[in-house]
Amino acid sequence: MTVLPVAELENLRVQAEQDLAQVTDDAALEAWRIRYLSRGQGRITAAVEALRSIAADQRREYGQAVNALKRAVEEQFTARREALARRRIEDTVQRGRIDVTLPGRPKPLGRLHPTTQTLRDMIAAFQELGFNVAEGPEVEWDWYNFSKLRIPPDHPARDMWDTFWVDVEHEGERPMLLRTHTSPNQIRVMERQEPPVRVLVPGRCYRFEATDATHEWMLTQVELLAVDEGISLADLKGTLDHFAKRMFGPDRQVMLHHSYFPFVEPGVEVAVDCFLCRGDGCRTCKGSGWIEILGAGMVHPEALEGVGYDSRRYTGFAAGIGVERIAMLRHGIDDIREFYRNDIRFLEQF
Ligand code: FA5
């Protein structure tokens, strides 16, 4: 075992202090401790143990010096360990610091699609008159979409609705299609309930057609149906008048003229003066000055009888309104194809 003279102890102290000053993390601190203070390997521990082999006359002086060295170095070691721990805590606090004065991150706000906004306003306008909302399927039987509406297979009126047919797997299965209008719900509702009926049925419809400024292959309609004793065409006109004023204000011109739909008699069409040209004729209204918004009429007695209603006692009116067309007229949108292009710059305007 090495016996260090007192002078050597001073060198050891300087060395230990210099090495400790280099320590910047826990691993280095532990390596330092092993080198100087551990049992067996520590240089200062060894210097203390050397006391035993020192001659009795020198022991006192050496003993005092080595113990003073050990105490001093241990104090420095403890101070260093505490300083490192403090710095670790400060680093953690610093990393996790929240600057409460920073502006918050804005949450992007979604909004309702213009079709949905208009649809909700339309529903509200009819609910004011006592109509309730019902729903029906988008994939529909030919039977409801056409036949029960007095449009049997091979009837030329089927040409009025270019149809997406659904492939049905099994032989003899009844033909299915994507509904071309919401009118099948006239039948579905009447099959479910007895008069009086006051119902509106919103929903998507699909048509296999060439698109243009006012025609899309997917469109939204609202079907309106009222059946009761004594309902007349005047009730239909009054209802549509209330609706048009509610949607467009009192100044818009509304035109009602005769039209043909196999499931109503008489049938009418309603158009509103074009918002772009105000009646002069332009690309959007295809030169007519008017934009058609709905088809309507008095429910055909045969359609009433088909669901078991007594057509001598009950009469009714029905209408099918194009929701995108209403939204176009309200917001001045000159091309219906904008609605479902999903261009966020267009949609953000509403
Ligand atoms: C019908 O669909 C009839 N079911 C309406 C009806 C109901 C008549 C009840 C009588 C009684 P029509 O095909 O005209 O009719 O369409 C009605 C409305 O839907 C049109 O006035 C128009 O506003 C809208 N519409 C029709 N086709 C399109 C299309 N391709 N794109 C956008 N809107 C359309």
Short mmCIF file of C-alpha atoms and ligand atoms in Angstrom, two decimals:
data_model
loop_
_atom_site.label_atom_id
_atom_site.label_comp_id
_atom_site.label_asym_id
_atom_site.label_seq_id
_atom_site.Cartn_x
_atom_site.Cartn_y
_atom_site.Cartn_z
CA MET A 1 0.00 0.00 0.00
CA THR A 2 1.36 3.40 -1.02
CA VAL A 3 2.19 5.73 1.77
CA LEU A 4 1.89 9.30 0.63
CA PRO A 5 3.95 12.02 2.27
CA VAL A 6 1.97 15.04 3.40
CA ALA A 7 3.17 17.06 0.40
CA GLU A 8 1.77 14.43 -1.97
CA LEU A 9 -1.61 14.75 -0.27
CA GLU A 10 -1.77 18.34 -1.46
CA ASN A 11 -1.16 17.22 -5.08
CA LEU A 12 -3.90 14.65 -4.69
CA ARG A 13 -6.30 17.32 -3.45
CA VAL A 14 -5.49 19.63 -6.40
CA GLN A 15 -5.92 16.73 -8.84
CA ALA A 16 -9.24 15.66 -7.31
CA GLU A 17 -10.57 19.22 -7.36
CA GLN A 18 -9.52 19.78 -10.97
CA ASP A 19 -11.17 16.55 -12.07
CA LEU A 20 -14.34 17.38 -10.13
CA ALA A 21 -14.51 20.76 -11.85
CA GLN A 22 -14.76 18.91 -15.22
CA VAL A 23 -17.77 16.88 -14.09
CA THR A 24 -20.98 17.99 -15.82
CA ASP A 25 -23.32 15.02 -15.48
CA ASP A 26 -24.25 12.18 -13.13
CA ALA A 27 -22.29 9.51 -15.00
CA ALA A 28 -19.05 11.55 -14.83
CA LEU A 29 -19.72 12.29 -11.15
CA GLU A 30 -20.04 8.58 -10.41
CA ALA A 31 -16.79 7.84 -12.33
CA TRP A 32 -15.08 10.56 -10.28
CA ARG A 33 -16.42 9.08 -7.03
CA ILE A 34 -15.11 5.64 -7.94
CA ARG A 35 -11.71 7.08 -8.83
CA TYR A 36 -11.26 9.04 -5.59
CA LEU A 37 -13.64 7.95 -2.84
CA SER A 38 -14.75 4.34 -3.42
CA ARG A 39 -13.67 1.48 -1.24
CA GLY A 40 -10.92 -0.56 -2.85
CA GLN A 41 -10.28 1.71 -5.87
CA GLY A 42 -10.53 5.23 -4.49
CA ARG A 43 -7.25 7.14 -4.35
CA ILE A 44 -8.25 9.19 -1.30
CA THR A 45 -9.63 6.10 0.43
CA ALA A 46 -6.25 4.44 -0.17
CA ALA A 47 -4.45 7.49 1.27
CA VAL A 48 -6.58 7.24 4.42
CA GLU A 49 -5.93 3.52 4.75
CA ALA A 50 -2.18 4.16 4.39
CA LEU A 51 -2.32 5.72 7.85
CA ARG A 52 -2.02 2.27 9.33
CA SER A 53 1.41 1.61 7.82
CA ILE A 54 2.90 4.93 8.82
CA ALA A 55 5.51 5.18 11.53
CA ALA A 56 4.02 6.17 14.88
CA ASP A 57 5.93 9.47 15.11
CA GLN A 58 4.57 10.69 11.73
CA ARG A 59 1.09 9.32 12.13
CA ARG A 60 -0.47 12.29 13.86
CA GLU A 61 0.59 14.84 11.25
CA TYR A 62 -0.29 12.59 8.33
CA GLY A 63 -3.56 11.57 9.95
CA GLN A 64 -4.71 15.16 10.39
CA ALA A 65 -3.71 16.06 6.82
CA VAL A 66 -5.36 13.06 5.18
CA ASN A 67 -8.58 13.41 7.19
CA ALA A 68 -8.76 17.12 6.35
CA LEU A 69 -8.26 16.21 2.69
CA LYS A 70 -10.95 13.56 2.80
CA ARG A 71 -13.47 15.91 4.49
CA ALA A 72 -12.76 18.76 2.10
CA VAL A 73 -13.05 16.58 -0.98
CA GLU A 74 -16.22 14.86 0.31
CA GLU A 75 -17.80 18.28 0.91
CA GLN A 76 -16.97 19.33 -2.61
CA PHE A 77 -18.34 16.07 -3.96
CA THR A 78 -21.64 16.59 -2.08
CA ALA A 79 -21.86 20.20 -3.25
CA ARG A 80 -21.27 19.10 -6.84
CA ARG A 81 -23.92 16.37 -6.60
CA GLU A 82 -26.47 18.83 -5.27
CA ALA A 83 -25.60 21.39 -7.94
CA LEU A 84 -26.12 18.78 -10.65
CA ALA A 85 -29.48 17.75 -9.17
CA ARG A 86 -30.55 21.40 -9.00
CA ARG A 87 -29.61 21.89 -12.63
CA ARG A 88 -31.56 18.79 -13.66
CA ILE A 89 -34.68 20.17 -12.00
CA GLU A 90 -34.15 23.59 -13.55
CA ASP A 91 -33.71 22.03 -17.00
CA THR A 92 -36.93 20.05 -16.59
CA VAL A 93 -38.81 23.15 -15.47
CA GLN A 94 -37.35 25.16 -18.32
CA ARG A 95 -38.25 22.55 -20.93
CA GLY A 96 -41.80 22.25 -19.69
CA ARG A 97 -42.33 25.97 -19.26
CA ILE A 98 -45.56 27.39 -20.65
CA ASP A 99 -45.56 30.96 -21.85
CA VAL A 100 -49.05 32.02 -20.93
CA THR A 101 -48.65 35.29 -22.81
CA LEU A 102 -48.35 33.51 -26.20
CA PRO A 103 -51.46 33.82 -28.39
CA GLY A 104 -53.54 30.61 -28.53
CA ARG A 105 -53.58 28.37 -31.60
CA PRO A 106 -56.78 29.10 -33.50
CA LYS A 107 -59.06 26.07 -33.92
CA PRO A 108 -60.34 25.95 -37.51
CA LEU A 109 -64.12 26.25 -37.36
CA GLY A 110 -66.18 24.09 -39.69
CA ARG A 111 -69.41 25.31 -41.16
CA LEU A 112 -72.54 23.89 -42.68
CA HIS A 113 -72.61 23.21 -46.40
CA PRO A 114 -74.74 25.80 -48.27
CA THR A 115 -77.16 23.03 -49.27
CA THR A 116 -77.62 22.07 -45.60
CA GLN A 117 -78.09 25.71 -44.56
CA THR A 118 -80.78 26.25 -47.19
CA LEU A 119 -82.40 22.90 -46.44
CA ARG A 120 -82.70 23.81 -42.75
CA ASP A 121 -84.30 27.15 -43.61
CA MET A 122 -86.73 25.41 -45.95
CA ILE A 123 -87.70 22.89 -43.30
CA ALA A 124 -88.27 25.74 -40.80
CA ALA A 125 -90.51 27.57 -43.33
CA PHE A 126 -92.74 24.52 -43.76
CA GLN A 127 -92.74 23.56 -40.09
CA GLU A 128 -94.31 26.97 -39.44
CA LEU A 129 -97.25 25.74 -41.50
CA GLY A 130 -97.57 22.50 -39.53
CA PHE A 131 -95.57 20.07 -41.71
CA ASN A 132 -93.57 17.30 -40.04
CA VAL A 133 -90.28 15.85 -41.31
CA ALA A 134 -90.09 12.23 -42.52
CA GLU A 135 -87.40 10.20 -44.29
CA GLY A 136 -87.18 7.54 -46.98
CA PRO A 137 -84.49 5.36 -48.60
CA GLU A 138 -82.08 6.62 -51.26
CA VAL A 139 -81.87 3.17 -52.86
CA GLU A 140 -85.45 2.62 -53.89
CA TRP A 141 -87.71 0.06 -55.57
CA ASP A 142 -88.79 0.85 -59.14
CA TRP A 143 -92.27 0.21 -57.72
CA TYR A 144 -92.21 3.28 -55.45
CA ASN A 145 -90.11 5.54 -57.66
CA PHE A 146 -92.26 4.95 -60.76
CA SER A 147 -95.04 2.36 -60.90
CA LYS A 148 -97.01 3.46 -57.83
CA LEU A 149 -96.72 7.02 -59.13
CA ARG A 150 -98.60 6.02 -62.28
CA ILE A 151 -95.43 5.56 -64.33
CA PRO A 152 -95.54 1.86 -65.31
CA PRO A 153 -92.61 0.17 -67.14
CA ASP A 154 -92.35 1.42 -70.75
CA HIS A 155 -94.38 4.53 -69.96
CA PRO A 156 -92.84 7.42 -71.94
CA ALA A 157 -92.84 9.58 -68.77
CA ARG A 158 -89.92 7.46 -67.50
CA ASP A 159 -87.79 9.46 -69.93
CA MET A 160 -88.33 12.50 -67.69
CA TRP A 161 -85.98 10.91 -65.15
CA ASP A 162 -82.75 9.41 -66.49
CA THR A 163 -82.11 6.68 -63.99
CA PHE A 164 -79.17 4.99 -62.27
CA TRP A 165 -80.30 1.36 -62.00
CA VAL A 166 -78.90 -0.89 -59.29
CA ASP A 167 -77.80 -4.38 -60.35
CA VAL A 168 -79.90 -6.82 -58.39
CA GLU A 169 -78.23 -10.23 -58.05
CA HIS A 170 -81.12 -12.67 -58.05
CA GLU A 171 -83.32 -13.63 -61.00
CA GLY A 172 -86.85 -12.34 -60.68
CA GLU A 173 -85.84 -9.75 -58.06
CA ARG A 174 -87.77 -6.51 -58.30
CA PRO A 175 -85.76 -3.76 -60.03
CA MET A 176 -83.97 -1.24 -57.79
CA LEU A 177 -82.59 2.19 -58.53
CA LEU A 178 -81.14 5.30 -56.92
CA ARG A 179 -84.28 7.37 -56.38
CA THR A 180 -84.63 10.03 -59.07
CA HIS A 181 -86.88 12.20 -56.89
CA THR A 182 -88.31 12.27 -53.37
CA SER A 183 -91.85 11.58 -54.68
CA PRO A 184 -91.76 7.82 -53.77
CA ASN A 185 -92.20 9.09 -50.22
CA GLN A 186 -95.69 10.33 -51.09
CA ILE A 187 -96.63 6.67 -51.40
CA ARG A 188 -94.52 5.48 -48.46
CA VAL A 189 -96.03 8.09 -46.12
CA MET A 190 -99.63 7.49 -47.24
CA GLU A 191 -99.18 3.72 -46.86
CA ARG A 192 -98.13 4.30 -43.26
CA GLN A 193 -100.80 6.71 -42.10
CA GLU A 194 -104.36 7.82 -42.55
CA PRO A 195 -105.29 11.43 -43.47
CA PRO A 196 -104.83 14.16 -42.44
CA VAL A 197 -101.23 14.19 -43.73
CA ARG A 198 -98.85 17.15 -43.59
CA VAL A 199 -95.36 15.94 -44.21
CA LEU A 200 -92.09 17.05 -45.77
CA VAL A 201 -89.39 14.63 -46.83
CA PRO A 202 -85.90 15.97 -47.57
CA GLY A 203 -83.30 13.82 -49.28
CA ARG A 204 -80.70 13.19 -51.96
CA CYS A 205 -81.74 12.13 -55.44
CA TYR A 206 -79.68 10.88 -58.39
CA ARG A 207 -80.12 11.34 -62.10
CA PHE A 208 -78.10 9.92 -64.95
CA GLU A 209 -77.89 13.19 -66.78
CA ALA A 210 -75.47 15.51 -68.54
CA THR A 211 -74.60 18.25 -66.08
CA ASP A 212 -74.83 21.96 -66.80
CA ALA A 213 -75.16 25.23 -64.83
CA THR A 214 -78.49 24.16 -63.27
CA HIS A 215 -78.32 20.35 -63.46
CA GLU A 216 -76.23 17.99 -61.31
CA TRP A 217 -76.32 14.19 -61.25
CA MET A 218 -76.82 14.32 -57.49
CA LEU A 219 -79.38 16.79 -56.17
CA THR A 220 -81.33 17.43 -53.00
CA GLN A 221 -85.10 17.69 -52.98
CA VAL A 222 -87.76 18.39 -50.42
CA GLU A 223 -91.03 16.57 -51.01
CA LEU A 224 -94.14 18.20 -49.66
CA LEU A 225 -97.41 16.33 -49.15
CA ALA A 226 -100.69 17.45 -47.65
CA VAL A 227 -103.83 15.27 -47.80
CA ASP A 228 -107.07 16.08 -46.08
CA GLU A 229 -110.72 16.79 -46.75
CA GLY A 230 -111.24 19.88 -48.88
CA ILE A 231 -107.64 20.62 -49.89
CA SER A 232 -107.53 22.59 -53.16
CA LEU A 233 -105.04 24.10 -55.60
CA ALA A 234 -105.48 27.40 -53.72
CA ASP A 235 -103.91 25.74 -50.65
CA LEU A 236 -100.95 24.67 -52.77
CA LYS A 237 -100.55 28.20 -54.13
CA GLY A 238 -100.83 29.73 -50.67
CA THR A 239 -98.26 27.31 -49.25
CA LEU A 240 -95.79 27.93 -52.06
CA ASP A 241 -96.33 31.69 -51.84
CA HIS A 242 -95.49 31.63 -48.10
CA PHE A 243 -92.41 29.55 -48.87
CA ALA A 244 -91.17 31.83 -51.70
CA LYS A 245 -91.59 35.00 -49.64
CA ARG A 246 -89.84 33.37 -46.68
CA MET A 247 -86.91 32.26 -48.83
CA PHE A 248 -86.46 35.18 -51.19
CA GLY A 249 -88.18 38.16 -49.55
CA PRO A 250 -91.26 40.00 -50.89
CA ASP A 251 -89.66 41.48 -54.03
CA ARG A 252 -88.87 38.32 -55.99
CA GLN A 253 -91.12 37.36 -58.90
CA VAL A 254 -92.62 33.89 -58.70
CA MET A 255 -94.24 32.27 -61.74
CA LEU A 256 -96.57 29.29 -61.61
CA HIS A 257 -97.49 27.58 -64.84
CA HIS A 258 -99.03 24.36 -65.99
CA SER A 259 -96.89 21.23 -66.27
CA TYR A 260 -97.27 17.48 -66.51
CA PHE A 261 -96.37 14.84 -63.94
CA PRO A 262 -98.24 11.51 -64.14
CA PHE A 263 -98.91 11.42 -60.36
CA VAL A 264 -100.67 14.81 -60.14
CA GLU A 265 -103.63 16.43 -61.86
CA PRO A 266 -103.36 19.30 -62.53
CA GLY A 267 -99.58 19.64 -62.44
CA VAL A 268 -97.65 22.89 -62.11
CA GLU A 269 -94.11 24.15 -62.18
CA VAL A 270 -92.84 27.13 -60.24
CA ALA A 271 -89.99 29.37 -61.36
CA VAL A 272 -88.33 32.43 -59.78
CA ASP A 273 -86.90 35.32 -61.81
CA CYS A 274 -83.20 34.77 -62.51
CA PHE A 275 -81.00 36.45 -59.90
CA LEU A 276 -78.33 37.24 -62.48
CA CYS A 277 -80.21 38.83 -65.36
CA ARG A 278 -83.49 39.59 -63.54
CA GLY A 279 -85.49 38.22 -66.44
CA ASP A 280 -83.45 39.34 -69.45
CA GLY A 281 -81.96 35.91 -70.15
CA CYS A 282 -78.41 34.67 -69.49
CA ARG A 283 -76.24 31.53 -69.42
CA THR A 284 -77.45 30.44 -65.98
CA CYS A 285 -81.18 30.60 -66.82
CA LYS A 286 -80.46 29.45 -70.36
CA GLY A 287 -81.92 32.62 -71.81
CA SER A 288 -85.40 32.16 -70.31
CA GLY A 289 -85.12 34.77 -67.52
CA TRP A 290 -86.53 32.20 -65.03
CA ILE A 291 -85.06 29.47 -62.85
CA GLU A 292 -87.34 26.51 -62.16
CA ILE A 293 -87.38 25.56 -58.49
CA LEU A 294 -90.10 22.97 -58.13
CA GLY A 295 -92.71 20.68 -59.62
CA ALA A 296 -96.07 20.30 -57.88
CA GLY A 297 -99.75 19.54 -58.30
CA MET A 298 -102.86 17.97 -56.85
CA VAL A 299 -102.25 14.31 -55.95
CA HIS A 300 -103.84 12.15 -58.67
CA PRO A 301 -106.98 10.34 -57.43
CA GLU A 302 -105.55 7.03 -58.68
CA ALA A 303 -102.44 7.54 -56.51
CA LEU A 304 -104.72 8.12 -53.51
CA GLU A 305 -106.81 5.05 -54.32
CA GLY A 306 -103.59 3.01 -54.78
CA VAL A 307 -102.79 3.40 -51.09
CA GLY A 308 -106.36 2.80 -50.00
CA TYR A 309 -107.49 6.41 -49.50
CA ASP A 310 -111.03 7.33 -50.51
CA SER A 311 -110.41 9.84 -53.32
CA ARG A 312 -114.01 11.14 -53.18
CA ARG A 313 -113.45 12.19 -49.60
CA TYR A 314 -109.80 13.24 -49.60
CA THR A 315 -107.77 15.47 -51.85
CA GLY A 316 -104.16 16.56 -51.51
CA PHE A 317 -101.31 18.49 -52.99
CA ALA A 318 -97.67 17.52 -53.43
CA ALA A 319 -94.51 19.35 -54.46
CA GLY A 320 -90.88 18.43 -55.12
CA ILE A 321 -88.49 21.35 -54.55
CA GLY A 322 -84.85 21.52 -55.70
CA VAL A 323 -82.77 22.62 -52.70
CA GLU A 324 -79.58 23.53 -54.65
CA ARG A 325 -81.67 25.70 -56.99
CA ILE A 326 -83.06 27.59 -53.98
CA ALA A 327 -79.53 28.03 -52.59
CA MET A 328 -78.35 29.32 -56.01
CA LEU A 329 -81.09 31.92 -56.07
CA ARG A 330 -80.48 33.04 -52.51
CA HIS A 331 -76.71 33.36 -52.74
CA GLY A 332 -76.30 34.28 -56.41
CA ILE A 333 -74.42 31.08 -57.32
CA ASP A 334 -74.27 30.89 -61.11
CA ASP A 335 -73.27 27.23 -61.49
CA ILE A 336 -74.75 24.30 -59.54
CA ARG A 337 -71.60 22.23 -60.16
CA GLU A 338 -69.77 24.38 -57.57
CA PHE A 339 -71.74 22.75 -54.73
CA TYR A 340 -70.07 19.34 -54.77
CA ARG A 341 -66.67 20.22 -56.23
CA ASN A 342 -65.43 20.47 -52.62
CA ASP A 343 -63.45 23.63 -53.29
CA ILE A 344 -62.98 25.04 -49.82
CA ARG A 345 -62.68 28.62 -51.18
CA PHE A 346 -66.22 28.33 -52.53
CA LEU A 347 -67.66 26.65 -49.44
CA GLU A 348 -66.07 29.14 -47.01
CA GLN A 349 -68.19 31.94 -48.43
CA PHE A 350 -71.39 30.67 -46.82
C1 FA5 B 1 -89.81 16.02 -59.94
O1 FA5 B 1 -88.77 15.48 -59.57
C2 FA5 B 1 -91.13 15.70 -59.35
N1 FA5 B 1 -91.00 14.59 -58.46
C3 FA5 B 1 -91.65 16.92 -58.62
C4 FA5 B 1 -93.08 16.80 -58.18
C5 FA5 B 1 -93.35 16.42 -56.88
C6 FA5 B 1 -94.12 17.06 -59.05
C7 FA5 B 1 -94.65 16.33 -56.44
C8 FA5 B 1 -95.45 16.95 -58.66
C9 FA5 B 1 -95.69 16.59 -57.35
P1 FA5 B 1 -88.59 17.63 -61.57
O2 FA5 B 1 -87.84 16.58 -62.34
O3 FA5 B 1 -89.05 18.79 -62.36
O4 FA5 B 1 -89.80 17.01 -60.82
O5 FA5 B 1 -87.64 18.14 -60.41
C10 FA5 B 1 -88.13 18.98 -59.39
C11 FA5 B 1 -87.11 20.04 -59.02
O6 FA5 B 1 -85.88 19.44 -58.70
C12 FA5 B 1 -86.77 20.97 -60.19
O7 FA5 B 1 -87.70 22.03 -60.26
C13 FA5 B 1 -85.42 21.45 -59.81
O8 FA5 B 1 -85.51 22.48 -58.85
C14 FA5 B 1 -84.82 20.24 -59.16
N2 FA5 B 1 -84.01 19.47 -60.12
C15 FA5 B 1 -84.43 18.59 -61.03
N3 FA5 B 1 -83.42 18.05 -61.70
C16 FA5 B 1 -82.30 18.60 -61.20
C17 FA5 B 1 -80.89 18.44 -61.45
N4 FA5 B 1 -80.44 17.59 -62.36
N5 FA5 B 1 -80.03 19.18 -60.72
C18 FA5 B 1 -80.49 20.02 -59.78
N6 FA5 B 1 -81.77 20.21 -59.49
C19 FA5 B 1 -82.69 19.52 -60.18
#
